[in-house]
Structure formats: C-alpha cells, structure tokens
C-alpha cells in the first residue's frame, strides 16, 4: 500500500489554499489547528488510511464528542484531497440525528438582559452595544467589522463572507444608539467597534470581555459566548415570523437544514410534547 510523509510545508500550502478560496478565518484556524495536532500525533510515521483510522480511534478514546471527531476528520480528508492522497481518507462516524438539543447552554432573554445591564454598570458600554448589535441583527462575530458609520447611516450593512454578499438590516433604535456611541467616540467613518488603539476587535477579545462579566451578571459562563447571541436572535425571529427560509437568508445559511439546528426544541420542550400525546393510560 502506498504511504505518504506529511510535512509542515504540506500543511502551510493547504492553509494558503484555504485563504485563496476566501474561507472564513475561523474555519482556517480550526483546520490548521487540527492538522497541526494530527502532525504531532503522527510522530513522523507514514500516513495511511489505517493510520488515520487509528487517529480517529485515539480521538474517541480521549473522550472527544463524535461531532468533534467528525469535524477533525473533515479537516484531514480535505487536506488529503488537496494533496491527492485520496486513499488516505476515512469515513465519518455515523451520528443519529438528534430530536432535541441540550438546554443547559441556552441563553435566555432574561440572562441576556442581565448581561447588558452588567456591561453598562461595569463601564463597558461598547460591550453592551456590541452584544445588542449581534443579538438584534443575527450577524456572526466575524461580521461585526461590517457595522460601520456608513452602515448605520443607511440602516443596512453589506456583509461579504464566504464568497457571498448579503444585506443586513439594522433596526432604527439600534442605529440611533450606534450613532450616539460613534459621536461620543469621535468615530466619523469606518468600523464602530474598535480596540483602544483603533484596531479591529478580535474574536478572542470579544469572547474574553463577555466571559469577564458572567459572574457579576449571575449567568453561567458556559452560556456566554458571541455565537449564543446569534442563536437567541434566530429563536426569537422564528417565534415571531415562523419563516425559516427568510431566517436562513438573514443568517447567511446556504442550507435550511443548518438553520433547523438553531431552532431545535430543548429536551424539556420535547418531554412536554410527549406528555401532550396522551398515549399513556
């Protein structure tokens, strides 16, 4: 059986190709991190389908969730396709589609309100306003840079991501708050949310700032991260409109099935639905 030797140069070349394809920065970072981990695990051994299968088993033995293992296999298989090593690809774990989601990480409206109040009380107006912006528009944290002075003037932001352009409407009340904040900070053009030195806010800076207010807000840290605000927007929007196709467009999903994941009922809701069936005498 043909074997291959994986090098750091192979990984760098593959990462460059992802950038040329304009993949999201988060995807690039996730894939490159996974592949560096695979490279270290190999310890110089040859790459074969059997070796990759052993790596899959190793990840499971470490207690990694099947969905996480599949995500890592996706990165490895993508690398192998790029290198022409298709006989090294392995199959994904078969996962049964879940009927409901774990509610332990759901952020409620009440908890969201407490986070906003806490951020303002801790003199972090920018953070409160940023959380409101994500939650009121459904944008990704990586898309915050498209909330500009020009965007609030027109009440819409043109978001360019993954080779697609979509228009995000900004609620009038939010526009007024953003405009007032920009005036206070003397921001006359470009991005509204910036670091103290005027540079782009990184995903990590936003994540860290949100985690820092959890204790004072009385909200579990496991519930507090930017993407959960996007989930809260999706759930709220769907409850009001019942229009999953429009929601998918707003969120920038190319597949409605992705949007369905955001709307999956919790275990408690599923249990209530089973009780309502009345099938137990």
Short mmCIF file of C-alpha atoms in Angstrom, two decimals:
data_model
loop_
_atom_site.label_atom_id
_atom_site.label_comp_id
_atom_site.label_asym_id
_atom_site.label_seq_id
_atom_site.Cartn_x
_atom_site.Cartn_y
_atom_site.Cartn_z
CA UNK A 1 0.00 0.00 0.00
CA UNK A 2 1.26 3.44 -0.91
CA UNK A 3 2.31 5.60 2.02
CA UNK A 4 2.93 9.32 2.37
CA UNK A 5 5.03 11.56 4.59
CA UNK A 6 3.22 14.60 5.96
CA UNK A 7 5.30 17.75 6.45
CA UNK A 8 4.66 21.19 7.90
CA UNK A 9 5.15 22.54 4.37
CA UNK A 10 2.17 20.45 3.19
CA UNK A 11 0.00 21.98 5.91
CA UNK A 12 1.18 25.54 5.16
CA UNK A 13 0.46 25.07 1.47
CA UNK A 14 -3.02 23.76 2.25
CA UNK A 15 -3.76 26.67 4.61
CA UNK A 16 -2.71 29.10 1.88
CA UNK A 17 -5.20 27.44 -0.46
CA UNK A 18 -7.97 27.95 2.11
CA UNK A 19 -7.12 31.65 2.26
CA UNK A 20 -7.15 31.88 -1.53
CA UNK A 21 -10.61 30.28 -1.50
CA UNK A 22 -11.63 33.02 0.96
CA UNK A 23 -12.68 30.57 3.63
CA UNK A 24 -13.80 32.13 6.93
CA UNK A 25 -10.90 32.92 9.28
CA UNK A 26 -12.46 30.76 11.98
CA UNK A 27 -12.55 27.79 9.60
CA UNK A 28 -8.91 28.34 8.60
CA UNK A 29 -7.81 28.49 12.23
CA UNK A 30 -9.81 25.40 13.16
CA UNK A 31 -8.48 23.35 10.25
CA UNK A 32 -4.85 24.43 10.70
CA UNK A 33 -5.02 23.67 14.44
CA UNK A 34 -6.49 20.23 13.78
CA UNK A 35 -3.86 19.39 11.19
CA UNK A 36 -1.01 20.53 13.41
CA UNK A 37 -2.41 18.23 16.10
CA UNK A 38 -2.56 15.35 13.62
CA UNK A 39 1.03 16.04 12.54
CA UNK A 40 2.24 15.92 16.16
CA UNK A 41 0.27 12.73 16.83
CA UNK A 42 1.92 11.01 13.84
CA UNK A 43 5.40 11.47 15.35
CA UNK A 44 6.98 11.06 11.93
CA UNK A 45 5.03 7.94 10.95
CA UNK A 46 3.78 7.45 7.42
CA UNK A 47 0.24 8.50 6.53
CA UNK A 48 -2.03 5.62 5.53
CA UNK A 49 -5.75 5.01 5.80
CA UNK A 50 -5.04 2.67 8.71
CA UNK A 51 -3.02 5.37 10.50
CA UNK A 52 -5.83 7.88 10.07
CA UNK A 53 -8.32 5.31 11.40
CA UNK A 54 -6.08 4.86 14.45
CA UNK A 55 -6.07 8.64 14.95
CA UNK A 56 -9.89 8.59 14.80
CA UNK A 57 -9.97 5.91 17.48
CA UNK A 58 -7.44 7.86 19.56
CA UNK A 59 -9.66 10.97 19.50
CA UNK A 60 -12.65 8.94 20.66
CA UNK A 61 -10.62 7.32 23.45
CA UNK A 62 -9.67 10.80 24.65
CA UNK A 63 -13.36 11.44 25.18
CA UNK A 64 -13.90 13.86 22.31
CA UNK A 65 -17.50 14.15 21.13
CA UNK A 66 -18.34 12.27 17.91
CA UNK A 67 -19.29 15.56 16.23
CA UNK A 68 -15.87 16.98 17.17
CA UNK A 69 -14.12 13.90 15.81
CA UNK A 70 -16.05 14.21 12.53
CA UNK A 71 -15.07 17.87 12.27
CA UNK A 72 -11.40 16.89 12.63
CA UNK A 73 -11.76 14.10 10.09
CA UNK A 74 -13.29 16.63 7.71
CA UNK A 75 -10.14 18.76 8.01
CA UNK A 76 -7.86 15.76 7.43
CA UNK A 77 -9.86 14.43 4.47
CA UNK A 78 -9.87 17.90 2.93
CA UNK A 79 -6.07 18.04 3.25
CA UNK A 80 -5.73 14.62 1.65
CA UNK A 81 -7.90 15.69 -1.31
CA UNK A 82 -5.73 18.77 -1.73
CA UNK A 83 -2.56 16.67 -1.71
CA UNK A 84 -4.00 13.96 -3.96
CA UNK A 85 -3.81 11.36 -1.18
CA UNK A 86 -7.40 10.19 -1.60
CA UNK A 87 -6.62 6.64 -0.49
CA UNK A 88 -5.85 8.07 2.98
CA UNK A 89 -9.38 9.36 3.53
CA UNK A 90 -11.52 7.65 6.16
CA UNK A 91 -15.27 7.54 6.74
CA UNK A 92 -17.00 9.77 9.27
CA UNK A 93 -18.67 8.40 12.37
CA UNK A 94 -22.36 7.77 11.78
CA UNK A 95 -24.40 10.05 14.01
CA UNK A 96 -28.09 9.67 14.64
CA UNK A 97 -29.91 12.94 14.06
CA UNK A 98 -30.89 14.42 17.40
CA UNK A 99 -34.57 15.06 18.07
CA UNK A 100 -33.81 17.76 20.63
CA UNK A 101 -30.92 19.82 21.96
CA UNK A 102 -29.33 20.20 25.38
CA UNK A 103 -30.83 23.29 27.00
CA UNK A 104 -28.00 23.71 29.55
CA UNK A 105 -26.19 26.13 27.26
CA UNK A 106 -29.22 28.09 26.09
CA UNK A 107 -29.05 31.82 26.82
CA UNK A 108 -32.45 33.15 27.90
CA UNK A 109 -33.85 36.63 27.23
CA UNK A 110 -33.67 37.37 30.94
CA UNK A 111 -29.99 36.33 31.12
CA UNK A 112 -29.25 38.38 28.01
CA UNK A 113 -30.82 41.45 29.67
CA UNK A 114 -28.70 40.88 32.79
CA UNK A 115 -25.55 40.74 30.67
CA UNK A 116 -26.41 44.09 29.05
CA UNK A 117 -27.13 45.75 32.39
CA UNK A 118 -23.94 44.36 33.89
CA UNK A 119 -21.78 45.52 30.98
CA UNK A 120 -23.16 49.04 31.29
CA UNK A 121 -22.74 49.01 35.08
CA UNK A 122 -19.10 47.95 34.63
CA UNK A 123 -18.48 50.91 32.30
CA UNK A 124 -18.23 48.62 29.27
CA UNK A 125 -20.72 50.45 27.07
CA UNK A 126 -19.01 49.19 23.93
CA UNK A 127 -19.54 45.59 25.02
CA UNK A 128 -23.22 46.08 25.84
CA UNK A 129 -23.77 47.76 22.49
CA UNK A 130 -21.82 45.08 20.62
CA UNK A 131 -23.88 42.31 22.25
CA UNK A 132 -27.06 44.17 21.33
CA UNK A 133 -25.83 44.53 17.76
CA UNK A 134 -25.15 40.81 17.35
CA UNK A 135 -28.40 39.80 19.06
CA UNK A 136 -30.59 42.32 17.20
CA UNK A 137 -29.23 41.54 13.72
CA UNK A 138 -28.08 37.89 13.89
CA UNK A 139 -24.63 38.64 12.49
CA UNK A 140 -21.62 36.44 13.20
CA UNK A 141 -18.93 37.80 15.50
CA UNK A 142 -16.59 37.82 12.49
CA UNK A 143 -19.07 40.17 10.74
CA UNK A 144 -19.02 42.88 13.42
CA UNK A 145 -16.47 44.75 11.29
CA UNK A 146 -19.23 45.47 8.76
CA UNK A 147 -21.11 47.58 11.30
CA UNK A 148 -19.71 50.93 10.20
CA UNK A 149 -20.66 54.59 10.37
CA UNK A 150 -21.69 54.34 6.74
CA UNK A 151 -23.85 51.29 7.52
CA UNK A 152 -25.78 52.99 10.32
CA UNK A 153 -26.44 55.99 8.09
CA UNK A 154 -28.13 53.75 5.53
CA UNK A 155 -29.52 51.40 8.21
CA UNK A 156 -28.08 48.41 6.39
CA UNK A 157 -24.75 46.61 6.28
CA UNK A 158 -23.36 44.79 3.27
CA UNK A 159 -21.69 41.67 4.61
CA UNK A 160 -19.15 39.86 2.45
CA UNK A 161 -18.25 36.39 3.65
CA UNK A 162 -17.50 33.02 2.10
CA UNK A 163 -17.73 34.48 -1.40
CA UNK A 164 -21.26 35.78 -0.82
CA UNK A 165 -22.71 39.21 -0.18
CA UNK A 166 -25.83 39.64 1.92
CA UNK A 167 -27.60 42.70 3.23
CA UNK A 168 -28.24 43.02 6.96
CA UNK A 169 -30.92 45.49 8.05
CA UNK A 170 -30.14 47.37 11.25
CA UNK A 171 -33.13 48.26 13.49
CA UNK A 172 -33.77 52.00 13.76
CA UNK A 173 -33.44 52.06 17.54
CA UNK A 174 -30.08 50.29 17.32
CA UNK A 175 -28.93 52.75 14.64
CA UNK A 176 -29.68 55.65 16.98
CA UNK A 177 -27.68 54.05 19.79
CA UNK A 178 -24.76 53.25 17.48
CA UNK A 179 -24.78 56.76 16.04
CA UNK A 180 -24.73 58.29 19.52
CA UNK A 181 -21.85 55.99 20.55
CA UNK A 182 -19.86 56.83 17.41
CA UNK A 183 -20.32 60.56 18.09
CA UNK A 184 -19.15 60.15 21.69
CA UNK A 185 -16.05 58.28 20.49
CA UNK A 186 -15.49 60.73 17.61
CA UNK A 187 -15.71 57.96 15.02
CA UNK A 188 -16.63 59.65 11.75
CA UNK A 189 -16.12 56.77 9.33
CA UNK A 190 -15.39 53.06 9.20
CA UNK A 191 -15.92 50.46 11.89
CA UNK A 192 -17.87 51.33 15.02
CA UNK A 193 -16.33 48.70 17.29
CA UNK A 194 -12.58 49.07 17.72
CA UNK A 195 -9.92 48.32 20.30
CA UNK A 196 -8.44 51.15 22.37
CA UNK A 197 -5.64 51.59 19.83
CA UNK A 198 -8.15 51.85 16.97
CA UNK A 199 -7.56 48.37 15.54
CA UNK A 200 -10.06 45.63 14.72
CA UNK A 201 -11.52 43.79 17.67
CA UNK A 202 -10.53 40.15 17.52
CA UNK A 203 -12.90 37.26 18.16
CA UNK A 204 -10.86 36.45 21.28
CA UNK A 205 -11.09 40.00 22.67
CA UNK A 206 -14.87 39.92 22.36
CA UNK A 207 -15.11 36.41 23.84
CA UNK A 208 -12.85 37.37 26.76
CA UNK A 209 -14.80 40.56 27.51
CA UNK A 210 -18.09 38.63 27.57
CA UNK A 211 -16.67 35.97 29.91
CA UNK A 212 -15.39 38.71 32.25
CA UNK A 213 -18.91 39.90 33.13
CA UNK A 214 -20.54 36.48 33.67
CA UNK A 215 -20.03 36.28 37.42
CA UNK A 216 -21.36 39.78 38.10
CA UNK A 217 -24.35 39.11 35.81
CA UNK A 218 -25.12 35.82 37.54
CA UNK A 219 -25.03 33.90 34.26
CA UNK A 220 -23.21 30.59 33.74
CA UNK A 221 -20.01 31.19 31.78
CA UNK A 222 -20.80 28.16 29.60
CA UNK A 223 -23.76 30.11 28.18
CA UNK A 224 -21.87 33.29 27.41
CA UNK A 225 -20.16 33.48 24.02
CA UNK A 226 -20.90 35.53 20.88
CA UNK A 227 -22.50 32.73 18.86
CA UNK A 228 -25.15 32.21 21.54
CA UNK A 229 -26.42 35.73 20.86
CA UNK A 230 -26.90 34.70 17.23
CA UNK A 231 -28.85 31.66 18.42
CA UNK A 232 -31.07 33.86 20.59
CA UNK A 233 -31.77 36.10 17.60
CA UNK A 234 -32.69 33.08 15.45
CA UNK A 235 -35.04 31.58 18.03
CA UNK A 236 -36.73 34.93 18.69
CA UNK A 237 -37.09 35.78 15.00
CA UNK A 238 -38.63 32.40 14.22
CA UNK A 239 -41.11 32.63 17.09
CA UNK A 240 -42.34 35.95 15.68
CA UNK A 241 -42.33 35.15 11.93
CA UNK A 242 -42.40 31.32 11.59
CA UNK A 243 -40.43 31.88 8.37
CA UNK A 244 -37.42 29.57 8.36
CA UNK A 245 -36.46 30.36 4.74
CA UNK A 246 -36.21 34.08 5.44
CA UNK A 247 -34.31 33.34 8.64
CA UNK A 248 -31.80 31.22 6.71
CA UNK A 249 -31.23 34.15 4.33
CA UNK A 250 -30.69 36.57 7.20
CA UNK A 251 -28.24 34.25 8.94
CA UNK A 252 -26.36 33.61 5.70
CA UNK A 253 -27.02 29.87 5.68
CA UNK A 254 -26.85 28.22 2.26
CA UNK A 255 -28.84 25.26 3.60
CA UNK A 256 -32.08 25.46 5.59
CA UNK A 257 -31.02 22.30 7.45
CA UNK A 258 -28.32 24.36 9.17
CA UNK A 259 -30.97 26.82 10.30
CA UNK A 260 -33.10 23.98 11.69
CA UNK A 261 -30.31 23.17 14.15
CA UNK A 262 -30.72 26.66 15.63
CA UNK A 263 -34.44 26.03 16.13
CA UNK A 264 -34.29 22.52 17.56
CA UNK A 265 -36.50 22.07 20.62
CA UNK A 266 -34.89 21.55 24.02
CA UNK A 267 -35.15 18.28 25.94
CA UNK A 268 -37.69 19.89 28.29
CA UNK A 269 -39.84 21.04 25.38
CA UNK A 270 -39.61 17.60 23.79
CA UNK A 271 -40.71 15.98 27.07
CA UNK A 272 -43.73 18.29 27.27
CA UNK A 273 -44.69 17.37 23.72
CA UNK A 274 -44.53 13.67 24.57
CA UNK A 275 -46.78 14.22 27.60
CA UNK A 276 -49.33 16.00 25.42
CA UNK A 277 -49.68 12.92 23.19
CA UNK A 278 -51.75 11.26 25.92
CA UNK A 279 -50.62 7.78 24.96
CA UNK A 280 -50.11 6.52 28.50
CA UNK A 281 -53.33 5.31 30.21
#
